[in-house]
PDB file of C-alpha atoms in Angstrom:
ATOM      1  CA  MET A   1       6.866 -17.320 -11.492  1.00 43.00           C
ATOM      2  CA  SER A   2       9.836 -17.530 -13.885  1.00 42.00           C
ATOM      3  CA  GLU A   3       9.802 -17.000 -17.645  1.00 44.00           C
ATOM      4  CA  GLU A   4      10.673 -20.678 -18.097  1.00 42.00           C
ATOM      5  CA  GLN A   5       7.816 -21.843 -15.848  1.00 40.00           C
ATOM      6  CA  ILE A   6       5.361 -19.661 -17.758  1.00 43.00           C
ATOM      7  CA  LYS A   7       6.482 -21.016 -21.126  1.00 43.00           C
ATOM      8  CA  ARG A   8       6.148 -24.609 -19.947  1.00 39.00           C
ATOM      9  CA  LYS A   9       2.620 -24.275 -18.628  1.00 48.00           C
ATOM     10  CA  PRO A  10       0.284 -26.145 -21.019  1.00 44.00           C
ATOM     11  CA  GLY A  11      -2.817 -24.671 -22.572  1.00 45.00           C
ATOM     12  CA  ARG A  12      -1.812 -21.033 -22.246  1.00 48.00           C
ATOM     13  CA  PRO A  13      -4.015 -18.598 -24.211  1.00 49.00           C
ATOM     14  CA  LYS A  14      -2.543 -16.998 -27.293  1.00 48.00           C
ATOM     15  CA  GLY A  15      -0.724 -13.771 -26.523  1.00 46.00           C
ATOM     16  CA  THR A  16       0.016 -14.659 -22.894  1.00 42.00           C
ATOM     17  CA  GLY A  17       2.783 -16.541 -21.184  1.00 59.00           C
ATOM     18  CA  SER A  18       5.154 -13.723 -20.278  1.00 82.00           C
ATOM     19  CA  VAL A  19       6.239 -12.051 -17.080  1.00 85.00           C
ATOM     20  CA  GLN A  20       5.275  -8.747 -18.705  1.00 89.00           C
ATOM     21  CA  THR A  21       1.674  -9.884 -19.204  1.00 90.00           C
ATOM     22  CA  MET A  22       1.416 -11.101 -15.619  1.00 92.00           C
ATOM     23  CA  GLN A  23       2.775  -7.800 -14.307  1.00 92.00           C
ATOM     24  CA  GLN A  24       0.382  -5.848 -16.522  1.00 94.00           C
ATOM     25  CA  ILE A  25      -2.527  -7.795 -15.019  1.00 96.00           C
ATOM     26  CA  LEU A  26      -1.257  -7.169 -11.490  1.00 95.00           C
ATOM     27  CA  ARG A  27      -0.813  -3.432 -12.041  1.00 93.00           C
ATOM     28  CA  THR A  28      -4.182  -3.016 -13.715  1.00 96.00           C
ATOM     29  CA  ALA A  29      -6.078  -5.150 -11.205  1.00 95.00           C
ATOM     30  CA  ALA A  30      -4.328  -3.458  -8.278  1.00 93.00           C
ATOM     31  CA  PHE A  31      -5.500  -0.054  -9.517  1.00 91.00           C
ATOM     32  CA  LEU A  32      -9.055  -1.326 -10.005  1.00 93.00           C
ATOM     33  CA  PHE A  33      -9.201  -2.930  -6.551  1.00 93.00           C
ATOM     34  CA  MET A  34      -7.768   0.175  -4.879  1.00 88.00           C
ATOM     35  CA  ASP A  35     -10.051   2.466  -6.858  1.00 87.00           C
ATOM     36  CA  GLN A  36     -13.325   0.480  -6.718  1.00 89.00           C
ATOM     37  CA  GLY A  37     -12.993  -2.000  -3.868  1.00 89.00           C
ATOM     38  CA  PHE A  38     -13.190  -5.798  -3.935  1.00 92.00           C
ATOM     39  CA  GLU A  39     -16.816  -6.432  -4.883  1.00 92.00           C
ATOM     40  CA  LYS A  40     -16.992  -4.210  -7.966  1.00 93.00           C
ATOM     41  CA  VAL A  41     -13.971  -5.729  -9.667  1.00 94.00           C
ATOM     42  CA  SER A  42     -14.310  -8.836 -11.845  1.00 94.00           C
ATOM     43  CA  LEU A  43     -11.732 -10.864 -13.734  1.00 95.00           C
ATOM     44  CA  GLU A  44     -13.591 -10.000 -16.923  1.00 95.00           C
ATOM     45  CA  GLY A  45     -13.300  -6.303 -16.107  1.00 96.00           C
ATOM     46  CA  VAL A  46      -9.588  -6.702 -15.429  1.00 97.00           C
ATOM     47  CA  ALA A  47      -9.167  -8.461 -18.776  1.00 96.00           C
ATOM     48  CA  GLN A  48     -11.014  -5.681 -20.607  1.00 96.00           C
ATOM     49  CA  SER A  49      -8.902  -3.009 -18.941  1.00 96.00           C
ATOM     50  CA  CYS A  50      -5.744  -4.889 -19.916  1.00 95.00           C
ATOM     51  CA  GLY A  51      -6.937  -5.453 -23.484  1.00 94.00           C
ATOM     52  CA  ILE A  52      -6.591  -9.249 -23.175  1.00 94.00           C
ATOM     53  CA  THR A  53      -8.982 -12.185 -22.902  1.00 92.00           C
ATOM     54  CA  LYS A  54     -10.559 -13.375 -19.665  1.00 93.00           C
ATOM     55  CA  ALA A  55      -8.846 -16.742 -20.268  1.00 93.00           C
ATOM     56  CA  SER A  56      -5.493 -14.944 -20.170  1.00 92.00           C
ATOM     57  CA  VAL A  57      -6.246 -13.624 -16.694  1.00 94.00           C
ATOM     58  CA  TYR A  58      -7.344 -17.084 -15.546  1.00 93.00           C
ATOM     59  CA  TYR A  59      -4.096 -18.498 -16.919  1.00 93.00           C
ATOM     60  CA  TYR A  60      -2.186 -16.653 -14.200  1.00 94.00           C
ATOM     61  CA  PHE A  61      -4.832 -16.312 -11.470  1.00 94.00           C
ATOM     62  CA  ASN A  62      -7.425 -19.049 -10.909  1.00 93.00           C
ATOM     63  CA  ASN A  63      -9.956 -16.811  -9.156  1.00 95.00           C
ATOM     64  CA  LYS A  64     -10.539 -13.302  -7.843  1.00 96.00           C
ATOM     65  CA  SER A  65      -9.350 -14.051  -4.310  1.00 96.00           C
ATOM     66  CA  ILE A  66      -5.960 -15.207  -5.619  1.00 96.00           C
ATOM     67  CA  LEU A  67      -5.679 -12.164  -7.873  1.00 97.00           C
ATOM     68  CA  PHE A  68      -6.696  -9.848  -5.024  1.00 96.00           C
ATOM     69  CA  THR A  69      -4.126 -11.372  -2.674  1.00 96.00           C
ATOM     70  CA  GLU A  70      -1.345 -11.092  -5.257  1.00 95.00           C
ATOM     71  CA  CYS A  71      -2.374  -7.510  -6.034  1.00 94.00           C
ATOM     72  CA  LEU A  72      -2.322  -6.472  -2.394  1.00 93.00           C
ATOM     73  CA  GLN A  73       1.115  -8.055  -1.979  1.00 93.00           C
ATOM     74  CA  PHE A  74       2.220  -6.153  -5.088  1.00 91.00           C
ATOM     75  CA  VAL A  75       0.829  -2.835  -3.813  1.00 90.00           C
ATOM     76  CA  LEU A  76       2.226  -3.282  -0.303  1.00 93.00           C
ATOM     77  CA  LYS A  77       5.665  -4.130  -1.701  1.00 94.00           C
ATOM     78  CA  MET A  78       5.587  -0.918  -3.748  1.00 91.00           C
ATOM     79  CA  ALA A  79       4.431   1.018  -0.666  1.00 92.00           C
ATOM     80  CA  TYR A  80       7.295  -0.498   1.326  1.00 95.00           C
ATOM     81  CA  ASP A  81       9.882   0.358  -1.325  1.00 96.00           C
ATOM     82  CA  ASN A  82       8.558   3.912  -1.785  1.00 94.00           C
ATOM     83  CA  THR A  83       8.432   4.505   1.955  1.00 96.00           C
ATOM     84  CA  ALA A  84      11.964   3.190   2.384  1.00 97.00           C
ATOM     85  CA  ALA A  85      13.170   5.484  -0.407  1.00 96.00           C
ATOM     86  CA  PHE A  86      11.902   8.553   1.473  1.00 96.00           C
ATOM     87  CA  LEU A  87      12.453   7.357   5.038  1.00 96.00           C
ATOM     88  CA  LEU A  88      15.893   5.744   4.947  1.00 96.00           C
ATOM     89  CA  VAL A  89      17.755   8.877   3.885  1.00 96.00           C
ATOM     90  CA  ASP A  90      19.535  11.734   5.615  1.00 95.00           C
ATOM     91  CA  GLY A  91      17.516  14.462   7.314  1.00 95.00           C
ATOM     92  CA  THR A  92      15.425  14.907  10.416  1.00 96.00           C
ATOM     93  CA  LEU A  93      12.689  12.395  11.124  1.00 97.00           C
ATOM     94  CA  LYS A  94      10.119  15.173  10.803  1.00 97.00           C
ATOM     95  CA  GLU A  95      11.329  16.066   7.301  1.00 97.00           C
ATOM     96  CA  ARG A  96      11.332  12.438   6.230  1.00 97.00           C
ATOM     97  CA  LEU A  97       7.854  11.772   7.640  1.00 97.00           C
ATOM     98  CA  LEU A  98       6.535  14.750   5.692  1.00 97.00           C
ATOM     99  CA  ASN A  99       7.980  13.382   2.443  1.00 96.00           C
ATOM    100  CA  VAL A 100       6.426   9.966   3.136  1.00 96.00           C
ATOM    101  CA  ALA A 101       3.078  11.577   3.979  1.00 95.00           C
ATOM    102  CA  VAL A 102       2.956  13.635   0.784  1.00 94.00           C
ATOM    103  CA  ARG A 103       3.888  10.638  -1.368  1.00 92.00           C
ATOM    104  CA  HIS A 104       1.289   8.411   0.295  1.00 90.00           C
ATOM    105  CA  MET A 105      -1.528  10.949   0.278  1.00 89.00           C
ATOM    106  CA  LYS A 106      -1.149  11.678  -3.427  1.00 86.00           C
ATOM    107  CA  ASN A 107      -2.346   8.119  -4.078  1.00 78.00           C
ATOM    108  CA  ALA A 108      -6.029   8.528  -3.192  1.00 63.00           C
ATOM    109  CA  HIS A 109      -7.699   5.115  -3.220  1.00 71.00           C
ATOM    110  CA  VAL A 110     -10.229   3.071  -1.306  1.00 73.00           C
ATOM    111  CA  GLU A 111      -9.321   2.967   2.399  1.00 80.00           C
ATOM    112  CA  PHE A 112      -7.295  -0.208   3.045  1.00 85.00           C
ATOM    113  CA  GLU A 113      -9.234  -1.508   6.046  1.00 87.00           C
ATOM    114  CA  THR A 114     -12.568  -0.917   4.302  1.00 87.00           C
ATOM    115  CA  MET A 115     -11.354  -2.927   1.324  1.00 89.00           C
ATOM    116  CA  MET A 116     -10.075  -5.743   3.559  1.00 92.00           C
ATOM    117  CA  ARG A 117     -13.378  -5.987   5.414  1.00 92.00           C
ATOM    118  CA  GLU A 118     -15.230  -6.169   2.117  1.00 92.00           C
ATOM    119  CA  ALA A 119     -12.921  -8.866   0.754  1.00 93.00           C
ATOM    120  CA  SER A 120     -12.487 -10.950   3.926  1.00 93.00           C
ATOM    121  CA  SER A 121     -15.433 -13.290   3.311  1.00 93.00           C
ATOM    122  CA  GLY A 122     -13.930 -14.284  -0.047  1.00 93.00           C
ATOM    123  CA  LEU A 123     -10.386 -14.859   1.223  1.00 95.00           C
ATOM    124  CA  SER A 124      -8.850 -17.831   2.992  1.00 96.00           C
ATOM    125  CA  VAL A 125      -7.219 -17.534   6.404  1.00 96.00           C
ATOM    126  CA  GLU A 126      -3.840 -18.011   4.728  1.00 96.00           C
ATOM    127  CA  GLN A 127      -4.495 -15.272   2.166  1.00 96.00           C
ATOM    128  CA  ILE A 128      -5.525 -12.784   4.854  1.00 96.00           C
ATOM    129  CA  ALA A 129      -2.464 -13.697   6.920  1.00 97.00           C
ATOM    130  CA  SER A 130      -0.121 -13.155   3.966  1.00 96.00           C
ATOM    131  CA  ILE A 131      -1.599  -9.717   3.267  1.00 96.00           C
ATOM    132  CA  ARG A 132      -1.393  -8.743   6.924  1.00 96.00           C
ATOM    133  CA  ALA A 133       2.240  -9.883   7.068  1.00 96.00           C
ATOM    134  CA  SER A 134       3.121  -7.557   4.191  1.00 95.00           C
ATOM    135  CA  GLU A 135       1.212  -4.740   5.851  1.00 95.00           C
ATOM    136  CA  GLN A 136       3.053  -5.394   9.118  1.00 96.00           C
ATOM    137  CA  ALA A 137       6.411  -5.208   7.337  1.00 97.00           C
ATOM    138  CA  LEU A 138       5.600  -1.618   6.352  1.00 96.00           C
ATOM    139  CA  HIS A 139       4.744  -0.702   9.946  1.00 97.00           C
ATOM    140  CA  VAL A 140       7.913  -2.372  11.202  1.00 98.00           C
ATOM    141  CA  LEU A 141       9.920  -0.249   8.750  1.00 98.00           C
ATOM    142  CA  ILE A 142       8.314   2.977   9.968  1.00 98.00           C
ATOM    143  CA  GLY A 143       8.456   1.857  13.596  1.00 98.00           C
ATOM    144  CA  SER A 144      12.192   1.193  13.342  1.00 98.00           C
ATOM    145  CA  GLU A 145      12.779   4.831  12.383  1.00 98.00           C
ATOM    146  CA  PHE A 146      10.649   6.044  15.284  1.00 97.00           C
ATOM    147  CA  LYS A 147      12.688   3.815  17.618  1.00 97.00           C
ATOM    148  CA  LYS A 148      15.950   5.171  16.248  1.00 97.00           C
ATOM    149  CA  ALA A 149      14.719   8.731  16.808  1.00 96.00           C
ATOM    150  CA  ILE A 150      13.707   7.832  20.372  1.00 96.00           C
ATOM    151  CA  ASP A 151      17.096   6.232  21.089  1.00 96.00           C
ATOM    152  CA  GLU A 152      18.884   9.303  19.741  1.00 95.00           C
ATOM    153  CA  GLY A 153      16.735  11.697  21.789  1.00 94.00           C
ATOM    154  CA  GLU A 154      15.166  13.311  18.735  1.00 95.00           C
ATOM    155  CA  ILE A 155      11.656  12.522  19.988  1.00 95.00           C
ATOM    156  CA  ALA A 156      10.132  11.641  23.349  1.00 94.00           C
ATOM    157  CA  SER A 157       9.923   8.017  24.471  1.00 94.00           C
ATOM    158  CA  ASN A 158       6.852   6.238  23.078  1.00 94.00           C
ATOM    159  CA  ASP A 159       5.830   2.865  21.680  1.00 97.00           C
ATOM    160  CA  PRO A 160       7.424   2.882  18.169  1.00 97.00           C
ATOM    161  CA  MET A 161       4.868   0.496  16.668  1.00 97.00           C
ATOM    162  CA  LEU A 162       1.981   2.505  18.082  1.00 97.00           C
ATOM    163  CA  LEU A 163       3.488   5.598  16.478  1.00 97.00           C
ATOM    164  CA  ALA A 164       3.865   3.778  13.155  1.00 97.00           C
ATOM    165  CA  HIS A 165       0.217   2.703  13.125  1.00 96.00           C
ATOM    166  CA  LEU A 166      -0.924   6.137  14.285  1.00 95.00           C
ATOM    167  CA  PHE A 167       1.050   7.833  11.514  1.00 96.00           C
ATOM    168  CA  THR A 168      -0.344   5.649   8.722  1.00 93.00           C
ATOM    169  CA  ALA A 169      -3.879   5.905  10.139  1.00 92.00           C
ATOM    170  CA  MET A 170      -3.681   9.711  10.069  1.00 92.00           C
ATOM    171  CA  LEU A 171      -2.833   9.602   6.366  1.00 91.00           C
ATOM    172  CA  THR A 172      -6.172   7.964   5.490  1.00 88.00           C
ATOM    173  CA  VAL A 173      -7.801  11.413   5.502  1.00 86.00           C
ATOM    174  CA  LYS A 174      -6.440  11.667   1.954  1.00 83.00           C
ATOM    175  CA  ASN A 175      -9.787  10.320   0.716  1.00 77.00           C
ATOM    176  CA  ARG A 176     -11.880  12.952   2.509  1.00 81.00           C
ATOM    177  CA  LYS A 177     -13.010  15.711   0.173  1.00 82.00           C
ATOM    178  CA  GLU A 178     -13.785  17.911   3.168  1.00 83.00           C
ATOM    179  CA  ILE A 179     -10.049  17.744   3.988  1.00 81.00           C
ATOM    180  CA  ILE A 180      -8.363  17.574   0.572  1.00 81.00           C
ATOM    181  CA  ASN A 181     -10.067  20.000  -1.792  1.00 80.00           C
ATOM    182  CA  SER A 182      -9.570  23.175  -3.797  1.00 79.00           C
ATOM    183  CA  GLU A 183      -8.809  25.088  -0.616  1.00 82.00           C
ATOM    184  CA  LYS A 184      -6.275  22.673   0.888  1.00 83.00           C
ATOM    185  CA  THR A 185      -3.675  20.771  -1.111  1.00 89.00           C
ATOM    186  CA  VAL A 186      -2.241  17.362  -0.275  1.00 89.00           C
ATOM    187  CA  GLU A 187       1.012  19.040   0.681  1.00 93.00           C
ATOM    188  CA  GLN A 188      -0.733  21.394   3.126  1.00 93.00           C
ATOM    189  CA  ALA A 189      -2.757  18.589   4.715  1.00 92.00           C
ATOM    190  CA  ALA A 190       0.332  16.370   5.000  1.00 94.00           C
ATOM    191  CA  SER A 191       2.246  19.197   6.677  1.00 95.00           C
ATOM    192  CA  GLU A 192      -0.542  19.771   9.192  1.00 94.00           C
ATOM    193  CA  ILE A 193      -0.734  16.057   9.993  1.00 94.00           C
ATOM    194  CA  VAL A 194       2.990  15.819  10.642  1.00 96.00           C
ATOM    195  CA  GLU A 195       2.902  18.998  12.747  1.00 96.00           C
ATOM    196  CA  LEU A 196       0.075  17.569  14.874  1.00 93.00           C
ATOM    197  CA  LEU A 197       1.930  14.310  15.333  1.00 94.00           C
ATOM    198  CA  TRP A 198       5.192  16.087  16.059  1.00 94.00           C
ATOM    199  CA  ALA A 199       3.601  18.232  18.773  1.00 92.00           C
ATOM    200  CA  GLY A 200       3.222  15.073  20.840  1.00 89.00           C
ATOM    201  CA  LEU A 201       6.663  13.713  19.972  1.00 89.00           C
ATOM    202  CA  GLU A 202       9.011  16.558  20.839  1.00 80.00           C
ATOM    203  CA  PRO A 203      11.194  15.807  23.857  1.00 77.00           C
ATOM    204  CA  ARG A 204       9.764  17.359  27.020  1.00 67.00           C
ATOM    205  CA  LYS A 205      11.731  20.221  28.542  1.00 65.00           C
ATOM    206  CA  TYR A 206      11.781  20.425  32.298  1.00 57.00           C
TER     207      TYR A 206
END
């Protein structure tokens, strides 16, 4: 949505009508959804957290399912960009995976699949498909680096997309207090996860 389109829209509430306001709503709502899950978040609660009126939220997002979908797209785009920033750099794949793992695990939120199951009954088929497409883009990014490492002989031959999904699934332990606690930091847990994964990836020596 462009600045010009926002300004032209009739009936906008006072104090809204800017890209900045829309982005503030997205950031705030994304945090609330990721922190509390789909059911516990309301448009009124988002408005209160943003310090704006409920009508201002409705100006940009007609209902919670639209807001949720836009928020997930927003979060997944940030996850993609952050992952790319740590993954598409020089260094061994193992080093880069560790950096991605630490970054991801420091953002402790509601587990993605749990949140999607909770929200699915309130989303359209098209909305679910759009979220899944953004999620798949992240796995394709990670999978491409696994494939490159396989082609270069850095790791043993495996299904790159399976490895990508396995890697991201392992990182969901970030929400487990029995794993991440006063005795084990995120960095330590991330290192152990990558070491476990790497043990099955090292090229076999005959």
